[in-house]
Amino acid sequence: MSYNDKVLDHYENPRNVGVLDKNDDRVGTGMVGAPACGDVMRLQIRVNDQGVIDDAKFKTFGCGSAIASSSLVTEWIKGKTLDEALAIKNTQVAEELALPPVKIHCSVLAEDAIKSAIQDYRRKQQAKE
Amino acid sequence: MKLPIYLDYQATTPVDPRVLTAMLPWFTEKFGNPASRSHPYGWEAEQAVETAREQVAALIGADPREIVFTSGATESDNLAITGVARFNRARGDHIITLVTEHKAVLDTCRHLEADEGFRVTYLPVEPSGLVDLQRLAAAITDQTILVSIMAVNNEVGVIQPLAEIGALCRARKVYFHCDAAQGVGKIPLDVDKMNIDLLSISAHKIYGPKGIGALYVRRRPRVRLKALIHGGGHERGMRSGTLSTPLIVGLGAACAFSQQEMPAESRRLLALRQRLYEGITARLTHVGVNGDLEQRVPGNLNLSFGYVEGESLMMAIKDVAVSSGSACTSASLEPSYVLRAMGVGEEMAHTSIRFGLGRQTTDEEVKFVIDKVVTAVEKLRDMSPLWDMVQEGIDPSTVQWSGH
């Protein structure tokens, strides 16, 4: 199987690899997947006072498509409000990266990671109130 | 140095130029049908086929009359297992094999179970990948007609204790079939000393052409089987179809060269594999060997790189042609059934890479591969959330994962 150019680009030059301080209450962390399934994604967002995601970082254990999917969504969610970020669907990721059917689960995981990170952020905000 | 570097010799090998030279005349000017008895075109082709038969037989300590040419090891496995099962149905209906066998054996057994009412025992293996002889002995019943156990595993390269298995089968009067596609020409094999009754051979694993193989079928005591392919009664009725003289000549030549060069080539490959293994493990932690490192063919090294997924590692070392037990490289999304059967956890099976070394592998290539692998693993661990956990002192295998 050969790889799509966009997957290769994100794989070779991944955007926003890294870590945000998970103890910062402006940061939401989402960890999805499982080692036994062959992919684990950790997506982190930082949300500013206007409710806009001003930074996003990821680390992913997984195949090239999983790494590319997480790299892509970090680019997409930056500058978006939480509701806008939640509107991102896995099909958009799959379409942008031209993922073959066996790799669709990578895009599902990326969507789940966004949801999980936002959920974590909102939980922290509720705890503060 | 030619890129990508080929380190997938268990998948296939290039045809040795000497083998190709031997084959060429038999395509064009010497095109006769070896079965033509009425003119010199047929006679010279028959002579070439018989010479090749001797070369194949010599490599495994057999008599040339015990060699049946087939299209490859898959057909040989089918013929051996199905052929013996059908012929010996009156004697028994039970077959024993290993869970780590090649699909050519496993799928043939499944068909005999599903379509013809045979019973098959799929024995587990030890974490080393080797069969437990006591378990094998205990599995044999008075209904058992055949034991099919491979010489060398295609994924992890481990060598099964063939002489012990053969002795056991002979004592219990059960036929012993051995799929030796990965063993012939790589390790010394002797069908008499090892009490092997049927043995599958492939040409393209030993620098011969694809599309040709052989099945050894013992004459004394005689093993009888039902043919799968019917027709003109070629190969003593066991495999009909016009013999492909050029392919058979290629198989014969490949066997002859492998036999001559085995001792020196084995030493050379072992040294290269040692260098590869030590070069990688000197610079990386959390690297595990899959399968027994001693009872293994020199040309195989199967490693798991903890916290780095196999397919992404292969992408990162795209100048190196290898294969992985990762699910992401297969259509099924299941990690290697061989590694799973050896008790390798799914999370480690996803991180495995098979390095296959062969005749063209050089010291320079091995050095290049070590650098590529180390750099790639370090890069991927830097972006692995699991590696972060390990650095924080958390073992990811103790974490409750949600899965997906």
Coordinates of C-alpha atoms in Angstrom, one line a residue:
Chain A
M1 CA 0.0 0.0 0.0
S2 CA 1.4 3.4 -0.8
Y3 CA 0.5 6.5 1.1
N4 CA -1.4 9.6 0.1
D5 CA 0.7 12.7 -0.2
K6 CA -1.2 14.6 2.5
V7 CA -0.7 11.7 4.9
L8 CA 3.0 11.6 4.1
D9 CA 3.3 15.4 4.6
H10 CA 1.7 15.3 8.1
Y11 CA 3.6 12.2 9.0
E12 CA 7.0 13.6 8.0
N13 CA 6.3 17.1 9.2
P14 CA 3.8 16.6 12.0
R15 CA 2.2 19.9 13.2
N16 CA 1.9 20.7 16.9
V17 CA 3.6 17.7 18.4
G18 CA 4.1 18.3 22.1
V19 CA 2.6 18.7 25.6
L20 CA 0.6 21.3 27.4
D21 CA 0.5 21.5 31.1
K22 CA -2.4 19.2 32.1
N23 CA -2.7 20.9 35.5
D24 CA -3.4 24.3 33.9
D25 CA -7.2 24.8 34.2
R26 CA -7.3 26.4 30.7
V27 CA -6.0 23.1 29.3
G28 CA -8.2 20.1 28.3
T29 CA -6.6 16.7 27.7
G30 CA -8.1 13.9 25.7
M31 CA -6.6 10.4 25.6
V32 CA -8.3 7.9 23.3
G33 CA -7.6 4.5 21.9
A34 CA -5.7 1.6 23.4
P35 CA -2.2 0.1 22.9
A36 CA -3.8 -3.3 22.1
C37 CA -5.7 -1.8 19.2
G38 CA -2.5 -0.3 17.8
D39 CA -3.3 3.4 18.4
V40 CA -3.5 5.9 21.2
M41 CA -4.0 9.6 20.7
R42 CA -3.5 12.3 23.2
L43 CA -4.9 15.7 22.2
Q44 CA -4.6 18.8 24.3
I45 CA -6.2 22.1 23.9
R46 CA -5.7 25.5 25.6
V47 CA -8.8 27.8 25.7
N48 CA -8.5 31.6 26.1
D49 CA -10.9 33.9 27.9
Q50 CA -13.0 34.4 24.7
G51 CA -13.6 30.6 24.7
V52 CA -11.4 30.1 21.6
I53 CA -8.8 27.3 21.3
D54 CA -5.5 29.3 21.1
D55 CA -3.2 26.3 21.2
A56 CA -3.3 22.5 20.6
K57 CA -0.8 19.8 20.9
F58 CA -0.8 16.1 20.3
K59 CA 1.2 12.9 20.8
T60 CA 0.1 9.7 19.0
F61 CA 1.1 6.1 19.1
G62 CA -0.2 4.6 15.9
C63 CA 0.2 4.1 12.2
G64 CA 1.0 6.9 9.7
S65 CA -2.7 7.7 9.2
A66 CA -3.3 8.0 12.9
I67 CA -0.4 10.4 13.3
A68 CA -1.6 12.4 10.2
S69 CA -5.2 12.5 11.5
S70 CA -4.2 13.9 14.8
S71 CA -1.7 16.4 13.3
L72 CA -4.4 17.6 10.9
V73 CA -7.1 18.2 13.6
T74 CA -4.7 20.2 15.8
E75 CA -4.3 22.6 12.8
W76 CA -8.1 22.7 12.3
I77 CA -9.2 23.4 15.9
K78 CA -6.7 26.2 16.5
G79 CA -8.7 29.5 16.4
K80 CA -12.0 27.8 16.7
T81 CA -14.5 28.0 19.5
L82 CA -15.3 24.8 21.4
D83 CA -18.6 24.4 19.6
E84 CA -17.0 24.9 16.2
A85 CA -14.3 22.3 17.1
L86 CA -17.0 19.9 18.2
A87 CA -18.6 20.3 14.8
I88 CA -15.6 18.7 13.1
K89 CA -16.6 15.2 11.8
N90 CA -14.4 12.2 11.2
T91 CA -15.6 12.1 7.6
Q92 CA -14.0 15.6 7.0
V93 CA -10.7 14.2 8.3
A94 CA -11.0 11.1 6.2
E95 CA -11.8 13.1 3.1
E96 CA -9.0 15.6 3.5
L97 CA -6.4 12.8 4.0
A98 CA -8.1 10.5 1.4
L99 CA -8.0 7.6 4.0
P100 CA -8.8 4.2 2.6
P101 CA -11.6 2.2 4.3
V102 CA -9.2 0.3 6.7
K103 CA -7.9 3.6 8.0
I104 CA -11.3 5.3 8.7
H105 CA -11.0 4.3 12.4
C106 CA -8.0 6.7 12.6
S107 CA -10.2 9.6 11.7
V108 CA -12.9 8.4 14.2
L109 CA -10.2 8.4 16.8
A110 CA -9.2 12.0 16.0
E111 CA -12.8 13.1 16.3
D112 CA -13.1 11.3 19.6
A113 CA -9.9 13.0 20.8
I114 CA -11.3 16.4 20.2
K115 CA -14.5 15.6 22.1
S116 CA -12.6 14.0 24.9
A117 CA -10.3 17.1 25.3
I118 CA -13.2 19.5 25.3
Q119 CA -15.1 17.4 27.8
D120 CA -12.0 17.5 30.1
Y121 CA -11.8 21.2 29.7
R122 CA -15.4 21.7 30.5
R123 CA -15.2 19.4 33.5
K124 CA -12.4 21.6 34.9
Q125 CA -14.4 24.8 34.4
Q126 CA -17.4 23.3 36.1
A127 CA -15.3 22.2 39.0
K128 CA -14.1 25.8 39.4
E129 CA -17.6 27.2 39.7
Chain B
M1 CA 24.3 1.2 -2.0
K2 CA 20.9 0.6 -3.6
L3 CA 17.8 2.0 -1.9
P4 CA 15.5 0.8 -0.6
I5 CA 17.6 -1.8 1.1
Y6 CA 15.9 -5.2 0.8
L7 CA 15.6 -6.9 4.2
D8 CA 12.5 -9.1 3.5
Y9 CA 14.2 -12.3 2.4
Q10 CA 11.6 -14.4 4.2
A11 CA 9.0 -13.0 1.8
T12 CA 11.0 -13.8 -1.3
T13 CA 14.5 -13.7 -2.7
P14 CA 15.8 -12.5 -6.1
V15 CA 16.8 -15.2 -8.6
D16 CA 20.5 -15.8 -8.4
P17 CA 22.0 -14.8 -11.8
R18 CA 23.7 -18.2 -12.0
V19 CA 20.3 -19.9 -11.6
L20 CA 18.8 -17.7 -14.3
T21 CA 21.7 -18.6 -16.7
A22 CA 21.0 -22.2 -16.1
M23 CA 17.3 -21.7 -16.8
L24 CA 17.4 -19.6 -20.0
P25 CA 18.2 -22.2 -22.7
W26 CA 15.2 -24.3 -21.5
F27 CA 12.8 -21.5 -22.5
T28 CA 13.9 -21.1 -26.1
E29 CA 16.0 -23.6 -28.0
K30 CA 15.6 -26.5 -25.6
F31 CA 11.8 -26.2 -25.3
G32 CA 10.9 -29.9 -25.5
N33 CA 8.3 -31.5 -23.3
P34 CA 10.0 -33.8 -20.8
A35 CA 7.2 -36.3 -21.3
S36 CA 7.9 -36.6 -25.1
R37 CA 9.6 -40.0 -25.4
S38 CA 9.8 -40.1 -29.2
H39 CA 12.5 -37.5 -30.0
P40 CA 15.6 -35.7 -28.7
Y41 CA 13.7 -32.5 -27.7
G42 CA 11.9 -34.5 -25.1
W43 CA 14.9 -36.6 -24.1
E44 CA 17.1 -33.6 -23.3
A45 CA 14.3 -31.9 -21.4
E46 CA 13.7 -35.1 -19.4
Q47 CA 17.4 -35.3 -18.7
A48 CA 17.4 -31.8 -17.4
V49 CA 14.4 -32.5 -15.1
E50 CA 16.0 -35.6 -13.7
T51 CA 19.3 -33.7 -13.0
A52 CA 17.2 -31.1 -11.1
R53 CA 15.4 -33.9 -9.2
E54 CA 18.8 -35.2 -8.1
Q55 CA 19.8 -31.8 -6.9
V56 CA 16.7 -31.2 -4.9
A57 CA 16.9 -34.7 -3.4
A58 CA 20.6 -34.3 -2.5
L59 CA 19.8 -31.1 -0.4
I60 CA 17.5 -33.1 1.9
G61 CA 19.1 -36.5 1.9
A62 CA 16.3 -38.0 -0.3
D63 CA 16.2 -40.4 -3.3
P64 CA 15.4 -38.5 -6.5
R65 CA 12.4 -40.8 -7.0
E66 CA 10.9 -39.3 -3.9
I67 CA 10.7 -35.8 -5.3
V68 CA 7.4 -34.5 -6.9
F69 CA 7.5 -31.2 -8.6
T70 CA 4.7 -28.8 -7.8
S71 CA 3.9 -25.1 -8.3
G72 CA 5.3 -24.2 -4.9
A73 CA 5.2 -24.8 -1.2
T74 CA 1.5 -23.9 -0.9
E75 CA 0.6 -26.6 -3.4
S76 CA 3.0 -29.0 -1.7
D77 CA 1.3 -28.4 1.6
N78 CA -2.1 -28.9 0.1
L79 CA -1.1 -32.1 -1.6
A80 CA 0.7 -33.6 1.4
I81 CA -2.1 -32.9 3.9
T82 CA -5.2 -33.4 1.8
G83 CA -3.6 -36.2 -0.2
V84 CA -2.5 -38.2 2.9
A85 CA -5.8 -37.5 4.8
R86 CA -8.0 -38.7 1.9
F87 CA -5.9 -41.8 1.2
N88 CA -5.7 -42.8 4.9
R89 CA -9.3 -42.0 5.8
A90 CA -10.0 -45.7 6.8
R91 CA -7.1 -45.6 9.2
G92 CA -8.1 -42.5 11.1
D93 CA -9.5 -39.0 10.8
H94 CA -7.2 -37.0 13.1
I95 CA -4.5 -34.5 12.1
I96 CA -2.2 -32.5 14.4
T97 CA -0.6 -29.2 13.5
L98 CA 0.6 -26.0 15.2
V99 CA -1.3 -22.7 15.6
T100 CA 1.8 -20.9 14.2
E101 CA 1.9 -22.8 10.9
H102 CA 1.7 -21.0 7.6
K103 CA -1.8 -20.4 6.2
A104 CA -1.1 -22.9 3.5
V105 CA -1.2 -25.6 6.2
L106 CA -3.8 -24.0 8.5
D107 CA -6.3 -23.3 5.8
T108 CA -5.9 -26.7 4.2
C109 CA -6.7 -28.2 7.6
R110 CA -9.7 -26.0 8.1
H111 CA -11.1 -27.2 4.8
L112 CA -10.6 -30.8 5.7
E113 CA -12.5 -30.1 9.0
A114 CA -15.3 -28.1 7.4
D115 CA -15.8 -30.1 4.2
E116 CA -14.6 -33.6 4.9
G117 CA -15.2 -34.3 8.5
F118 CA -11.6 -34.6 9.7
R119 CA -10.7 -33.6 13.2
V120 CA -7.7 -31.3 13.6
T121 CA -5.8 -30.4 16.8
Y122 CA -4.0 -27.0 16.6
L123 CA -1.3 -27.3 19.2
P124 CA -0.2 -24.1 21.0
V125 CA 3.5 -23.2 21.1
E126 CA 5.8 -22.1 23.9
P127 CA 6.7 -18.4 24.3
S128 CA 9.9 -19.3 22.4
G129 CA 7.7 -20.2 19.4
L130 CA 8.7 -23.9 19.7
V131 CA 6.4 -26.9 20.1
D132 CA 6.1 -28.7 23.4
L133 CA 7.1 -32.3 22.6
Q134 CA 5.2 -33.7 25.6
R135 CA 2.1 -31.9 24.5
L136 CA 2.5 -33.3 21.0
A137 CA 3.0 -36.8 22.3
A138 CA -0.1 -36.5 24.4
A139 CA -2.2 -35.2 21.5
I140 CA -1.5 -38.3 19.3
T141 CA -4.3 -40.8 19.4
D142 CA -5.0 -44.1 17.6
Q143 CA -7.0 -42.0 15.1
T144 CA -4.1 -39.7 14.3
I145 CA -2.8 -40.1 10.8
L146 CA -0.7 -37.1 10.2
V147 CA 1.4 -34.5 12.1
S148 CA 2.2 -31.4 10.1
I149 CA 4.8 -29.1 11.7
M150 CA 7.0 -26.6 9.9
A151 CA 10.8 -26.6 9.9
V152 CA 11.2 -22.8 10.3
N153 CA 8.6 -20.2 11.1
N154 CA 8.2 -17.5 8.4
E155 CA 7.7 -14.7 10.9
V156 CA 10.1 -15.4 13.7
G157 CA 12.5 -17.9 12.1
V158 CA 12.5 -20.4 15.0
I159 CA 13.5 -23.9 14.1
Q160 CA 11.3 -26.7 15.4
P161 CA 12.9 -29.8 16.9
L162 CA 12.4 -31.9 13.7
A163 CA 14.4 -35.0 14.7
E164 CA 12.5 -35.3 18.0
I165 CA 9.2 -34.8 16.3
G166 CA 10.1 -37.3 13.6
A167 CA 11.2 -39.9 16.1
L168 CA 7.9 -39.5 18.0
C169 CA 5.8 -39.8 14.9
R170 CA 7.7 -42.9 13.7
A171 CA 7.3 -44.6 17.1
R172 CA 3.6 -43.9 17.0
K173 CA 3.2 -44.8 13.3
V174 CA 1.9 -41.4 12.3
Y175 CA 3.1 -39.6 9.2
F176 CA 5.2 -36.5 9.6
H177 CA 4.8 -33.7 7.1
C178 CA 7.1 -30.8 7.3
D179 CA 6.6 -27.5 5.6
A180 CA 10.2 -26.6 5.1
A181 CA 9.7 -23.6 2.8
Q182 CA 11.8 -21.4 5.1
G183 CA 14.2 -24.2 6.1
V184 CA 15.4 -25.8 3.0
G185 CA 18.8 -24.5 2.0
K186 CA 19.1 -22.5 5.2
I187 CA 19.6 -25.3 7.8
P188 CA 20.8 -28.9 7.3
L189 CA 17.8 -31.2 6.7
D190 CA 17.9 -35.0 6.3
V191 CA 14.6 -36.7 5.8
D192 CA 16.0 -40.1 6.9
K193 CA 17.7 -38.9 10.1
M194 CA 14.7 -36.7 11.0
N195 CA 12.1 -39.4 10.0
I196 CA 10.3 -36.9 7.8
D197 CA 7.7 -38.6 5.5
L198 CA 6.6 -35.6 3.5
L199 CA 8.4 -32.3 3.1
S200 CA 7.4 -29.1 1.2
I201 CA 10.0 -27.1 -0.7
S202 CA 9.8 -23.7 -2.4
A203 CA 12.3 -22.3 -5.0
H204 CA 11.7 -18.6 -4.5
K205 CA 12.9 -18.6 -0.9
I206 CA 16.3 -19.9 -2.0
Y207 CA 17.1 -17.6 -4.9
G208 CA 15.2 -19.7 -7.4
P209 CA 12.2 -18.7 -9.5
K210 CA 8.6 -18.2 -8.2
G211 CA 6.0 -20.7 -9.3
I212 CA 7.9 -23.9 -8.7
G213 CA 8.4 -26.1 -5.7
A214 CA 8.5 -29.7 -4.7
L215 CA 7.1 -32.2 -2.3
Y216 CA 9.2 -35.0 -0.9
V217 CA 7.2 -38.2 -0.5
R218 CA 8.9 -41.1 1.3
R219 CA 9.2 -44.4 -0.6
R220 CA 10.3 -46.6 2.3
P221 CA 8.1 -47.1 4.2
R222 CA 5.9 -45.9 1.4
V223 CA 3.7 -42.9 1.9
R224 CA 0.6 -43.0 -0.3
L225 CA -1.6 -40.0 -1.1
K226 CA -4.5 -39.1 -3.3
A227 CA -3.6 -36.6 -6.1
L228 CA -5.3 -33.2 -6.2
I229 CA -4.6 -32.5 -9.9
H230 CA -5.6 -35.2 -12.4
G231 CA -4.5 -35.6 -15.9
G232 CA -1.7 -37.3 -17.8
G233 CA -0.3 -39.1 -14.7
H234 CA 2.9 -37.1 -14.4
E235 CA 5.1 -37.3 -11.3
R236 CA 4.1 -41.0 -10.8
G237 CA 0.4 -40.0 -10.8
M238 CA 0.8 -37.6 -7.8
R239 CA 0.8 -34.4 -9.8
S240 CA -0.4 -34.2 -13.4
G241 CA 0.5 -31.4 -15.7
T242 CA 3.3 -30.7 -18.2
L243 CA 6.6 -30.2 -16.3
S244 CA 8.0 -26.7 -16.6
T245 CA 11.6 -27.6 -17.5
P246 CA 13.1 -24.0 -17.1
L247 CA 11.5 -23.6 -13.6
I248 CA 12.5 -27.1 -12.5
V249 CA 16.1 -26.5 -13.7
G250 CA 16.0 -23.2 -11.7
L251 CA 14.8 -25.0 -8.6
G252 CA 17.5 -27.7 -9.0
A253 CA 20.3 -25.1 -9.5
A254 CA 19.1 -23.1 -6.6
C255 CA 19.2 -26.2 -4.4
A256 CA 22.7 -27.1 -5.6
F257 CA 24.1 -23.6 -4.9
S258 CA 22.4 -23.4 -1.5
Q259 CA 23.8 -26.7 -0.5
Q260 CA 27.4 -25.7 -1.5
E261 CA 27.2 -22.4 0.2
M262 CA 25.2 -23.1 3.3
P263 CA 28.0 -23.4 5.8
A264 CA 29.8 -20.2 4.8
E265 CA 26.6 -18.3 4.2
S266 CA 25.1 -19.3 7.5
R267 CA 28.2 -18.0 9.3
R268 CA 28.1 -14.7 7.4
L269 CA 24.4 -14.1 8.0
L270 CA 24.7 -14.9 11.7
A271 CA 27.5 -12.3 12.1
L272 CA 25.4 -9.7 10.2
R273 CA 22.3 -10.5 12.3
Q274 CA 24.4 -10.2 15.5
R275 CA 25.7 -6.9 14.4
L276 CA 22.2 -5.7 13.6
Y277 CA 20.8 -6.8 16.9
E278 CA 23.6 -5.5 19.0
G279 CA 23.8 -2.2 17.0
I280 CA 20.1 -1.5 17.7
T281 CA 19.9 -2.7 21.3
A282 CA 23.1 -0.8 22.2
R283 CA 21.3 2.5 21.4
L284 CA 17.7 1.7 22.2
T285 CA 16.0 0.4 25.3
H286 CA 12.6 -1.5 25.4
V287 CA 13.5 -3.6 22.4
G288 CA 12.4 -7.2 22.6
V289 CA 13.2 -10.3 20.5
N290 CA 10.2 -12.3 19.4
G291 CA 11.0 -16.0 19.3
D292 CA 14.0 -18.0 20.5
L293 CA 17.2 -16.3 19.5
E294 CA 19.3 -19.5 19.5
Q295 CA 17.0 -22.0 17.8
R296 CA 16.6 -19.7 14.8
V297 CA 17.7 -19.4 11.2
P298 CA 20.6 -17.0 10.8
G299 CA 18.7 -14.7 8.4
N300 CA 15.8 -13.7 10.7
L301 CA 15.5 -11.1 13.4
N302 CA 12.1 -10.2 14.7
L303 CA 12.0 -7.3 17.1
S304 CA 9.4 -5.4 19.0
F305 CA 10.1 -1.7 19.6
G306 CA 8.1 -0.8 22.7
Y307 CA 5.7 2.2 22.3
V308 CA 6.3 2.6 18.6
E309 CA 3.6 1.3 16.2
G310 CA 5.1 -1.0 13.5
E311 CA 3.5 0.5 10.4
S312 CA 4.6 4.0 11.4
L313 CA 8.1 2.7 12.0
M314 CA 8.1 1.2 8.5
M315 CA 7.0 4.5 7.1
A316 CA 9.9 6.2 8.9
I317 CA 12.4 3.7 7.6
K318 CA 11.1 3.7 4.1
D319 CA 14.6 3.2 2.7
V320 CA 14.5 -0.2 4.2
A321 CA 12.1 -2.9 2.9
V322 CA 10.9 -5.0 5.9
S323 CA 7.6 -6.4 7.1
S324 CA 5.7 -5.9 10.4
G325 CA 3.3 -8.0 12.6
S326 CA 1.3 -4.8 13.1
A327 CA -2.3 -5.0 12.4
C328 CA -2.1 -1.9 10.3
T329 CA -0.2 -3.7 7.6
S330 CA -2.9 -6.3 7.1
A331 CA -6.4 -6.0 5.8
S332 CA -7.8 -7.8 8.8
L333 CA -6.7 -5.2 11.4
E334 CA -5.6 -8.1 13.6
P335 CA -1.9 -8.2 14.7
S336 CA 0.2 -11.3 13.8
Y337 CA -1.4 -14.5 14.8
V338 CA 2.0 -16.1 15.2
L339 CA 3.2 -13.5 17.7
R340 CA -0.2 -13.7 19.6
A341 CA 0.1 -17.5 19.8
M342 CA 3.6 -17.1 21.3
G343 CA 2.0 -15.0 24.1
V344 CA 3.3 -11.7 22.8
G345 CA 0.7 -9.1 24.0
E346 CA -1.3 -7.3 21.4
E347 CA 0.4 -4.0 22.3
M348 CA 3.8 -5.5 21.6
A349 CA 2.6 -7.4 18.5
H350 CA 1.7 -4.0 17.0
T351 CA 5.3 -2.9 17.4
S352 CA 7.1 -5.8 15.7
I353 CA 9.3 -5.6 12.7
R354 CA 10.7 -8.6 10.8
F355 CA 14.2 -8.1 9.5
G356 CA 15.1 -10.8 6.9
L357 CA 18.8 -10.9 5.9
G358 CA 20.0 -12.7 2.8
R359 CA 22.6 -13.3 0.2
Q360 CA 22.9 -9.7 -1.0
T361 CA 22.9 -8.2 2.5
T362 CA 26.2 -6.4 3.3
D363 CA 27.9 -5.0 6.3
E364 CA 27.4 -1.5 5.0
E365 CA 23.6 -2.0 4.6
V366 CA 23.4 -3.3 8.2
K367 CA 25.1 -0.2 9.5
F368 CA 22.8 2.0 7.5
V369 CA 19.7 0.2 8.8
I370 CA 20.8 0.4 12.4
D371 CA 21.1 4.2 12.1
K372 CA 17.8 4.5 10.3
V373 CA 16.0 2.4 12.9
V374 CA 17.5 4.1 15.9
T375 CA 16.7 7.6 14.5
A376 CA 13.1 6.6 13.6
V377 CA 12.4 4.9 16.9
E378 CA 13.7 7.9 18.8
K379 CA 11.6 10.3 16.7
L380 CA 8.4 8.2 17.1
R381 CA 8.9 7.7 20.8
D382 CA 9.2 11.5 21.1
M383 CA 5.7 11.7 19.7
S384 CA 4.3 8.7 21.5
P385 CA 2.0 9.3 24.5
L386 CA 2.9 5.8 25.8
W387 CA 6.6 6.7 25.8
D388 CA 5.7 9.8 27.9
M389 CA 4.0 7.6 30.4
V390 CA 7.0 5.3 30.6
Q391 CA 9.2 8.3 31.2
E392 CA 6.9 9.3 34.1
G393 CA 7.2 5.9 35.6
I394 CA 3.8 4.6 34.5
D395 CA 3.5 1.3 32.8
P396 CA 0.9 1.6 30.0
S397 CA 0.0 -2.0 30.4
T398 CA -1.4 -1.3 33.9
V399 CA -3.7 1.5 32.6
Q400 CA -7.4 0.9 32.0
W401 CA -7.8 1.7 28.3
S402 CA -11.2 2.4 26.7
G403 CA -10.3 1.0 23.3
H404 CA -12.4 1.9 20.3

